[in-house]
């Protein structure tokens, strides 16, 4: 999608356009300073690697001087009106010869003048102003079209089923309060909720390898690596960058990787390689306040975990009612491959690992 126009002066490495792919937007920068003399492709046209996009006449970019406005002559200020000299009157004006008589009848017989009604007494020049009812149309980006195609394709192809559970976030919140400041000083970023869930997901995938598998033709492909896709909302749409080899990551490694990918997503600098692959997806709608939802699987994966907002709710603990920070979680899975027993067991494993992180350390 072209940004620069013919005649525009561009500096070296200045963005002159962008190429939209199915997964991301790739910026196109000027190789040197100069002036755009010709656009070789139209806006929205498909291009292949090696296609020439525009011609730039190399040279120094002259600074554009502001157009000087012609000076305007100062307007002459109006002169005050000078009264002509004349005789000063010494007598008051004459009193009217006749005064109209006052009414002498009873007050009840005097007909009062009716006041104008709100409808009939309104000035015809005052009309009620109605809000304009307008419509506008915008072309869907290639990324948005691809997102729509993939989501609808997932609904049509996969036998999606969702199971739910709830997680007591007390231990994770306590861990953040107790070690969050020290964690931030050492690693330079805050400890969030995503890293415990990523590690819990890896722990559960190792326990239920069928959730990490995928159907290809008439075969089931089991993966012994754990690349977790993280759904991120970007200005261009939903993107799903991948954290590679999460089983070998620490909580700090996960937080750093998520932060770096989030910055790339906001700046629109995610590369295609950042989103290739992925064996399992985590989507955190809780950052927007979502309390409950059913996520859609990211093909060709077989399952996706949906996180939601943490809310304080009354729960039964050892026969007593207590207020605990609770989060609903949802697992949508492909029922062609994953049975209900494996799906429920997988989600309970995540619940167990998040509610007590010692379970992961002890491999219970």
GROMACS .gro file of C-alpha atoms in nm:
model
  364
    1UNK     CA    1   0.000   0.000   0.000
    2UNK     CA    2   0.168   0.315  -0.114
    3UNK     CA    3   0.215   0.615   0.112
    4UNK     CA    4   0.447   0.844  -0.082
    5UNK     CA    5   0.320   1.032  -0.387
    6UNK     CA    6   0.496   1.150  -0.699
    7UNK     CA    7   0.694   1.465  -0.622
    8UNK     CA    8   0.734   1.392  -0.251
    9UNK     CA    9   1.079   1.450  -0.104
   10UNK     CA   10   1.193   1.159   0.113
   11UNK     CA   11   1.490   1.116   0.344
   12UNK     CA   12   1.710   0.810   0.367
   13UNK     CA   13   1.537   0.519   0.548
   14UNK     CA   14   1.208   0.714   0.555
   15UNK     CA   15   0.903   0.492   0.510
   16UNK     CA   16   0.757   0.544   0.164
   17UNK     CA   17   0.504   0.259   0.168
   18UNK     CA   18   0.407  -0.071   0.320
   19UNK     CA   19   0.331  -0.422   0.197
   20UNK     CA   20   0.044  -0.608   0.362
   21UNK     CA   21   0.070  -0.984   0.390
   22UNK     CA   22  -0.172  -1.236   0.537
   23UNK     CA   23  -0.006  -1.207   0.878
   24UNK     CA   24   0.170  -0.873   0.908
   25UNK     CA   25   0.259  -0.541   0.745
   26UNK     CA   26   0.612  -0.490   0.611
   27UNK     CA   27   0.737  -0.131   0.587
   28UNK     CA   28   0.917  -0.014   0.270
   29UNK     CA   29   1.191   0.242   0.335
   30UNK     CA   30   1.371   0.470   0.092
   31UNK     CA   31   1.726   0.343   0.019
   32UNK     CA   32   1.854   0.701  -0.012
   33UNK     CA   33   1.736   1.062   0.004
   34UNK     CA   34   1.568   1.204  -0.303
   35UNK     CA   35   1.237   1.277  -0.473
   36UNK     CA   36   0.977   1.021  -0.579
   37UNK     CA   37   0.943   1.054  -0.957
   38UNK     CA   38   0.726   0.752  -1.043
   39UNK     CA   39   0.510   0.487  -0.873
   40UNK     CA   40   0.546   0.150  -1.047
   41UNK     CA   41   0.258  -0.029  -0.870
   42UNK     CA   42  -0.092   0.084  -0.783
   43UNK     CA   43  -0.229   0.099  -0.431
   44UNK     CA   44  -0.372  -0.244  -0.345
   45UNK     CA   45  -0.194  -0.425  -0.628
   46UNK     CA   46  -0.038  -0.766  -0.554
   47UNK     CA   47   0.341  -0.783  -0.568
   48UNK     CA   48   0.597  -1.063  -0.555
   49UNK     CA   49   0.950  -1.064  -0.412
   50UNK     CA   50   1.179  -0.855  -0.632
   51UNK     CA   51   0.905  -0.632  -0.773
   52UNK     CA   52   1.013  -0.271  -0.819
   53UNK     CA   53   0.775  -0.038  -0.636
   54UNK     CA   54   0.884   0.316  -0.723
   55UNK     CA   55   1.159   0.532  -0.872
   56UNK     CA   56   1.346   0.788  -0.662
   57UNK     CA   57   1.567   1.058  -0.806
   58UNK     CA   58   1.865   1.056  -0.574
   59UNK     CA   59   1.974   1.394  -0.443
   60UNK     CA   60   1.968   1.629  -0.152
   61UNK     CA   61   1.625   1.691  -0.009
   62UNK     CA   62   1.569   2.062  -0.003
   63UNK     CA   63   1.381   2.204   0.289
   64UNK     CA   64   1.039   2.321   0.194
   65UNK     CA   65   1.008   2.692   0.258
   66UNK     CA   66   0.676   2.812   0.393
   67UNK     CA   67   0.474   3.019   0.150
   68UNK     CA   68   0.483   3.381   0.253
   69UNK     CA   69   0.146   3.545   0.278
   70UNK     CA   70   0.119   3.891   0.117
   71UNK     CA   71   0.111   4.165   0.372
   72UNK     CA   72  -0.226   4.324   0.418
   73UNK     CA   73  -0.272   4.694   0.462
   74UNK     CA   74  -0.409   4.781   0.804
   75UNK     CA   75  -0.774   4.855   0.796
   76UNK     CA   76  -0.870   5.208   0.885
   77UNK     CA   77  -1.050   5.224   1.214
   78UNK     CA   78  -1.391   5.389   1.192
   79UNK     CA   79  -1.391   5.748   1.308
   80UNK     CA   80  -1.642   5.846   1.573
   81UNK     CA   81  -1.936   6.049   1.448
   82UNK     CA   82  -1.899   6.417   1.527
   83UNK     CA   83  -2.216   6.593   1.633
   84UNK     CA   84  -2.283   6.921   1.464
   85UNK     CA   85  -2.308   7.227   1.676
   86UNK     CA   86  -2.664   7.358   1.732
   87UNK     CA   87  -2.882   7.530   1.988
   88UNK     CA   88  -2.930   7.345   2.315
   89UNK     CA   89  -3.308   7.294   2.388
   90UNK     CA   90  -3.424   7.482   2.700
   91UNK     CA   91  -3.788   7.357   2.719
   92UNK     CA   92  -3.926   7.000   2.755
   93UNK     CA   93  -4.116   6.842   2.461
   94UNK     CA   94  -4.491   6.914   2.447
   95UNK     CA   95  -4.725   6.688   2.650
   96UNK     CA   96  -4.984   6.490   2.441
   97UNK     CA   97  -5.317   6.670   2.413
   98UNK     CA   98  -5.537   6.370   2.493
   99UNK     CA   99  -5.474   6.074   2.725
  100UNK     CA  100  -5.665   5.750   2.648
  101UNK     CA  101  -5.915   5.670   2.925
  102UNK     CA  102  -5.845   5.389   3.167
  103UNK     CA  103  -6.088   5.088   3.170
  104UNK     CA  104  -6.366   5.133   3.425
  105UNK     CA  105  -6.536   4.793   3.400
  106UNK     CA  106  -6.487   4.500   3.636
  107UNK     CA  107  -6.156   4.318   3.608
  108UNK     CA  108  -6.334   3.993   3.517
  109UNK     CA  109  -6.468   4.150   3.199
  110UNK     CA  110  -6.124   4.244   3.074
  111UNK     CA  111  -6.003   3.978   2.832
  112UNK     CA  112  -5.633   3.903   2.886
  113UNK     CA  113  -5.409   3.868   2.585
  114UNK     CA  114  -5.337   3.495   2.536
  115UNK     CA  115  -4.971   3.390   2.553
  116UNK     CA  116  -4.833   3.211   2.247
  117UNK     CA  117  -4.815   2.831   2.282
  118UNK     CA  118  -4.476   2.658   2.257
  119UNK     CA  119  -4.574   2.528   1.911
  120UNK     CA  120  -4.751   2.828   1.758
  121UNK     CA  121  -4.553   3.104   1.927
  122UNK     CA  122  -4.212   2.979   1.807
  123UNK     CA  123  -4.035   3.196   1.559
  124UNK     CA  124  -4.042   3.038   1.212
  125UNK     CA  125  -3.668   3.103   1.178
  126UNK     CA  126  -3.584   2.871   1.471
  127UNK     CA  127  -3.587   2.506   1.357
  128UNK     CA  128  -3.481   2.197   1.546
  129UNK     CA  129  -3.143   2.070   1.432
  130UNK     CA  130  -3.130   1.693   1.369
  131UNK     CA  131  -2.810   1.488   1.388
  132UNK     CA  132  -2.672   1.395   1.049
  133UNK     CA  133  -2.719   1.026   0.953
  134UNK     CA  134  -2.420   0.940   0.739
  135UNK     CA  135  -2.234   0.628   0.629
  136UNK     CA  136  -1.878   0.572   0.523
  137UNK     CA  137  -1.702   0.279   0.358
  138UNK     CA  138  -1.343   0.164   0.398
  139UNK     CA  139  -1.160  -0.109   0.214
  140UNK     CA  140  -1.069  -0.409   0.430
  141UNK     CA  141  -0.697  -0.462   0.465
  142UNK     CA  142  -0.545  -0.784   0.341
  143UNK     CA  143  -0.469  -0.883   0.700
  144UNK     CA  144  -0.829  -0.827   0.809
  145UNK     CA  145  -0.955  -1.030   0.513
  146UNK     CA  146  -0.718  -1.312   0.603
  147UNK     CA  147  -0.823  -1.303   0.969
  148UNK     CA  148  -1.189  -1.328   0.869
  149UNK     CA  149  -1.113  -1.611   0.630
  150UNK     CA  150  -0.916  -1.811   0.887
  151UNK     CA  151  -1.170  -1.766   1.167
  152UNK     CA  152  -1.461  -1.869   0.948
  153UNK     CA  153  -1.260  -2.156   0.806
  154UNK     CA  154  -1.191  -2.281   1.158
  155UNK     CA  155  -1.563  -2.282   1.236
  156UNK     CA  156  -1.643  -2.469   0.916
  157UNK     CA  157  -1.365  -2.730   0.935
  158UNK     CA  158  -1.307  -2.805   1.303
  159UNK     CA  159  -1.543  -2.976   1.546
  160UNK     CA  160  -1.492  -2.714   1.816
  161UNK     CA  161  -1.609  -2.775   2.169
  162UNK     CA  162  -1.537  -2.560   2.477
  163UNK     CA  163  -1.494  -2.669   2.839
  164UNK     CA  164  -1.468  -2.429   3.133
  165UNK     CA  165  -1.316  -2.407   3.477
  166UNK     CA  166  -1.224  -2.144   3.734
  167UNK     CA  167  -0.890  -2.071   3.895
  168UNK     CA  168  -0.814  -1.921   4.235
  169UNK     CA  169  -0.547  -1.659   4.162
  170UNK     CA  170  -0.455  -1.602   4.530
  171UNK     CA  171  -0.117  -1.777   4.514
  172UNK     CA  172  -0.007  -1.602   4.194
  173UNK     CA  173  -0.112  -1.262   4.331
  174UNK     CA  174   0.068  -1.336   4.658
  175UNK     CA  175   0.381  -1.437   4.463
  176UNK     CA  176   0.369  -1.110   4.265
  177UNK     CA  177   0.330  -0.903   4.583
  178UNK     CA  178   0.609  -1.085   4.765
  179UNK     CA  179   0.865  -1.103   4.483
  180UNK     CA  180   0.740  -0.855   4.222
  181UNK     CA  181   0.965  -0.567   4.325
  182UNK     CA  182   1.277  -0.782   4.340
  183UNK     CA  183   1.182  -0.943   4.006
  184UNK     CA  184   1.147  -0.600   3.842
  185UNK     CA  185   1.484  -0.481   3.976
  186UNK     CA  186   1.666  -0.788   3.848
  187UNK     CA  187   1.496  -0.836   3.511
  188UNK     CA  188   1.379  -0.485   3.429
  189UNK     CA  189   1.010  -0.563   3.385
  190UNK     CA  190   0.706  -0.654   3.591
  191UNK     CA  191   0.592  -1.006   3.664
  192UNK     CA  192   0.255  -1.056   3.496
  193UNK     CA  193  -0.005  -1.331   3.477
  194UNK     CA  194   0.094  -1.459   3.132
  195UNK     CA  195   0.422  -1.625   3.230
  196UNK     CA  196   0.268  -1.852   3.498
  197UNK     CA  197  -0.002  -1.954   3.250
  198UNK     CA  198   0.253  -2.024   2.975
  199UNK     CA  199   0.454  -2.249   3.206
  200UNK     CA  200   0.134  -2.414   3.331
  201UNK     CA  201   0.026  -2.476   2.969
  202UNK     CA  202   0.360  -2.643   2.890
  203UNK     CA  203   0.324  -2.856   3.203
  204UNK     CA  204  -0.026  -2.963   3.094
  205UNK     CA  205   0.080  -3.025   2.731
  206UNK     CA  206   0.354  -3.259   2.850
  207UNK     CA  207   0.093  -3.446   3.052
  208UNK     CA  208  -0.161  -3.457   2.764
  209UNK     CA  209   0.041  -3.471   2.438
  210UNK     CA  210  -0.273  -3.516   2.227
  211UNK     CA  211  -0.358  -3.148   2.288
  212UNK     CA  212  -0.023  -3.054   2.132
  213UNK     CA  213  -0.088  -3.275   1.828
  214UNK     CA  214  -0.253  -3.189   1.496
  215UNK     CA  215  -0.440  -3.370   1.221
  216UNK     CA  216  -0.272  -3.380   0.880
  217UNK     CA  217  -0.470  -3.577   0.624
  218UNK     CA  218  -0.533  -3.921   0.768
  219UNK     CA  219  -0.253  -3.896   1.023
  220UNK     CA  220  -0.200  -3.750   1.368
  221UNK     CA  221   0.124  -3.554   1.405
  222UNK     CA  222   0.258  -3.545   1.762
  223UNK     CA  223   0.497  -3.258   1.840
  224UNK     CA  224   0.757  -3.294   2.116
  225UNK     CA  225   0.831  -2.921   2.118
  226UNK     CA  226   0.621  -2.649   2.278
  227UNK     CA  227   0.581  -2.327   2.081
  228UNK     CA  228   0.309  -2.118   2.245
  229UNK     CA  229   0.126  -1.858   2.036
  230UNK     CA  230   0.015  -1.545   2.222
  231UNK     CA  231  -0.284  -1.358   2.078
  232UNK     CA  232  -0.208  -0.984   2.069
  233UNK     CA  233  -0.438  -0.700   1.957
  234UNK     CA  234  -0.252  -0.462   1.725
  235UNK     CA  235  -0.369  -0.147   1.540
  236UNK     CA  236  -0.388  -0.356   1.221
  237UNK     CA  237  -0.585  -0.643   1.376
  238UNK     CA  238  -0.534  -0.961   1.576
  239UNK     CA  239  -0.183  -1.107   1.547
  240UNK     CA  240  -0.048  -1.424   1.705
  241UNK     CA  241   0.331  -1.417   1.757
  242UNK     CA  242   0.499  -1.733   1.881
  243UNK     CA  243   0.719  -1.804   2.183
  244UNK     CA  244   0.963  -2.079   2.081
  245UNK     CA  245   1.069  -2.368   2.308
  246UNK     CA  246   0.873  -2.251   2.611
  247UNK     CA  247   0.968  -2.563   2.801
  248UNK     CA  248   1.325  -2.429   2.824
  249UNK     CA  249   1.216  -2.078   2.932
  250UNK     CA  250   1.204  -1.929   3.280
  251UNK     CA  251   0.928  -1.694   3.391
  252UNK     CA  252   1.161  -1.401   3.321
  253UNK     CA  253   1.235  -1.530   2.970
  254UNK     CA  254   0.865  -1.556   2.896
  255UNK     CA  255   0.791  -1.205   3.024
  256UNK     CA  256   1.078  -1.055   2.820
  257UNK     CA  257   0.970  -1.232   2.502
  258UNK     CA  258   0.607  -1.127   2.545
  259UNK     CA  259   0.712  -0.767   2.607
  260UNK     CA  260   0.934  -0.758   2.296
  261UNK     CA  261   0.665  -0.912   2.076
  262UNK     CA  262   0.405  -0.672   2.216
  263UNK     CA  263   0.622  -0.373   2.123
  264UNK     CA  264   0.667  -0.510   1.771
  265UNK     CA  265   0.292  -0.564   1.738
  266UNK     CA  266   0.211  -0.205   1.842
  267UNK     CA  267   0.480  -0.062   1.613
  268UNK     CA  268   0.378  -0.283   1.320
  269UNK     CA  269   0.725  -0.437   1.289
  270UNK     CA  270   0.637  -0.804   1.340
  271UNK     CA  271   0.802  -1.023   1.078
  272UNK     CA  272   0.641  -1.326   0.920
  273UNK     CA  273   0.893  -1.545   1.105
  274UNK     CA  274   0.759  -1.415   1.438
  275UNK     CA  275   0.419  -1.573   1.367
  276UNK     CA  276   0.509  -1.894   1.187
  277UNK     CA  277   0.435  -2.222   1.361
  278UNK     CA  278   0.291  -2.254   1.708
  279UNK     CA  279   0.149  -2.568   1.866
  280UNK     CA  280  -0.092  -2.411   2.120
  281UNK     CA  281  -0.244  -2.064   2.168
  282UNK     CA  282  -0.324  -1.855   2.476
  283UNK     CA  283  -0.562  -1.560   2.442
  284UNK     CA  284  -0.601  -1.318   2.732
  285UNK     CA  285  -0.929  -1.131   2.696
  286UNK     CA  286  -0.903  -1.029   3.059
  287UNK     CA  287  -0.682  -0.732   2.970
  288UNK     CA  288  -0.994  -0.576   2.814
  289UNK     CA  289  -1.220  -0.672   3.106
  290UNK     CA  290  -1.375  -0.980   2.948
  291UNK     CA  291  -1.515  -1.209   3.215
  292UNK     CA  292  -1.629  -1.502   3.002
  293UNK     CA  293  -1.588  -1.613   2.642
  294UNK     CA  294  -1.531  -1.902   2.403
  295UNK     CA  295  -1.210  -1.858   2.199
  296UNK     CA  296  -1.177  -1.983   1.842
  297UNK     CA  297  -0.898  -2.225   1.756
  298UNK     CA  298  -0.605  -2.088   1.558
  299UNK     CA  299  -0.560  -2.337   1.268
  300UNK     CA  300  -0.380  -2.567   1.217
  301UNK     CA  301  -0.359  -2.604   1.596
  302UNK     CA  302  -0.598  -2.823   1.788
  303UNK     CA  303  -0.674  -2.618   2.101
  304UNK     CA  304  -0.668  -2.269   2.251
  305UNK     CA  305  -0.682  -2.146   2.611
  306UNK     CA  306  -0.887  -1.836   2.692
  307UNK     CA  307  -0.797  -1.631   3.000
  308UNK     CA  308  -1.035  -1.375   3.148
  309UNK     CA  309  -1.050  -1.097   3.404
  310UNK     CA  310  -0.973  -1.174   3.769
  311UNK     CA  311  -1.271  -1.081   3.988
  312UNK     CA  312  -1.328  -1.121   4.359
  313UNK     CA  313  -1.613  -1.367   4.420
  314UNK     CA  314  -1.746  -1.564   4.715
  315UNK     CA  315  -1.630  -1.926   4.700
  316UNK     CA  316  -1.655  -2.223   4.932
  317UNK     CA  317  -1.321  -2.305   5.098
  318UNK     CA  318  -1.312  -2.592   5.350
  319UNK     CA  319  -1.682  -2.554   5.421
  320UNK     CA  320  -1.664  -2.175   5.464
  321UNK     CA  321  -1.751  -1.889   5.232
  322UNK     CA  322  -1.450  -1.670   5.149
  323UNK     CA  323  -1.385  -1.389   4.904
  324UNK     CA  324  -1.116  -1.496   4.659
  325UNK     CA  325  -0.975  -1.349   4.334
  326UNK     CA  326  -1.114  -1.588   4.073
  327UNK     CA  327  -1.061  -1.621   3.699
  328UNK     CA  328  -1.275  -1.817   3.454
  329UNK     CA  329  -1.075  -2.007   3.193
  330UNK     CA  330  -1.198  -2.173   2.875
  331UNK     CA  331  -1.041  -2.442   2.660
  332UNK     CA  332  -1.171  -2.475   2.305
  333UNK     CA  333  -1.049  -2.796   2.139
  334UNK     CA  334  -1.095  -2.992   1.818
  335UNK     CA  335  -1.325  -3.276   1.914
  336UNK     CA  336  -1.219  -3.477   1.608
  337UNK     CA  337  -0.884  -3.532   1.776
  338UNK     CA  338  -0.926  -3.459   2.146
  339UNK     CA  339  -1.183  -3.637   2.360
  340UNK     CA  340  -1.360  -3.473   2.651
  341UNK     CA  341  -1.160  -3.668   2.909
  342UNK     CA  342  -0.827  -3.539   2.775
  343UNK     CA  343  -0.959  -3.181   2.743
  344UNK     CA  344  -1.099  -3.168   3.097
  345UNK     CA  345  -0.786  -3.332   3.240
  346UNK     CA  346  -0.569  -3.080   3.054
  347UNK     CA  347  -0.762  -2.781   3.189
  348UNK     CA  348  -0.758  -2.921   3.543
  349UNK     CA  349  -0.381  -2.959   3.512
  350UNK     CA  350  -0.348  -2.590   3.425
  351UNK     CA  351  -0.576  -2.500   3.717
  352UNK     CA  352  -0.362  -2.706   3.954
  353UNK     CA  353  -0.033  -2.556   3.831
  354UNK     CA  354  -0.154  -2.195   3.855
  355UNK     CA  355  -0.321  -2.231   4.194
  356UNK     CA  356  -0.003  -2.389   4.338
  357UNK     CA  357   0.314  -2.327   4.129
  358UNK     CA  358   0.501  -2.576   4.347
  359UNK     CA  359   0.322  -2.850   4.152
  360UNK     CA  360   0.534  -2.766   3.845
  361UNK     CA  361   0.859  -2.772   4.044
  362UNK     CA  362   0.772  -3.106   4.201
  363UNK     CA  363   0.634  -3.247   3.871
  364UNK     CA  364   0.317  -3.368   4.037
   0.00000   0.00000   0.00000
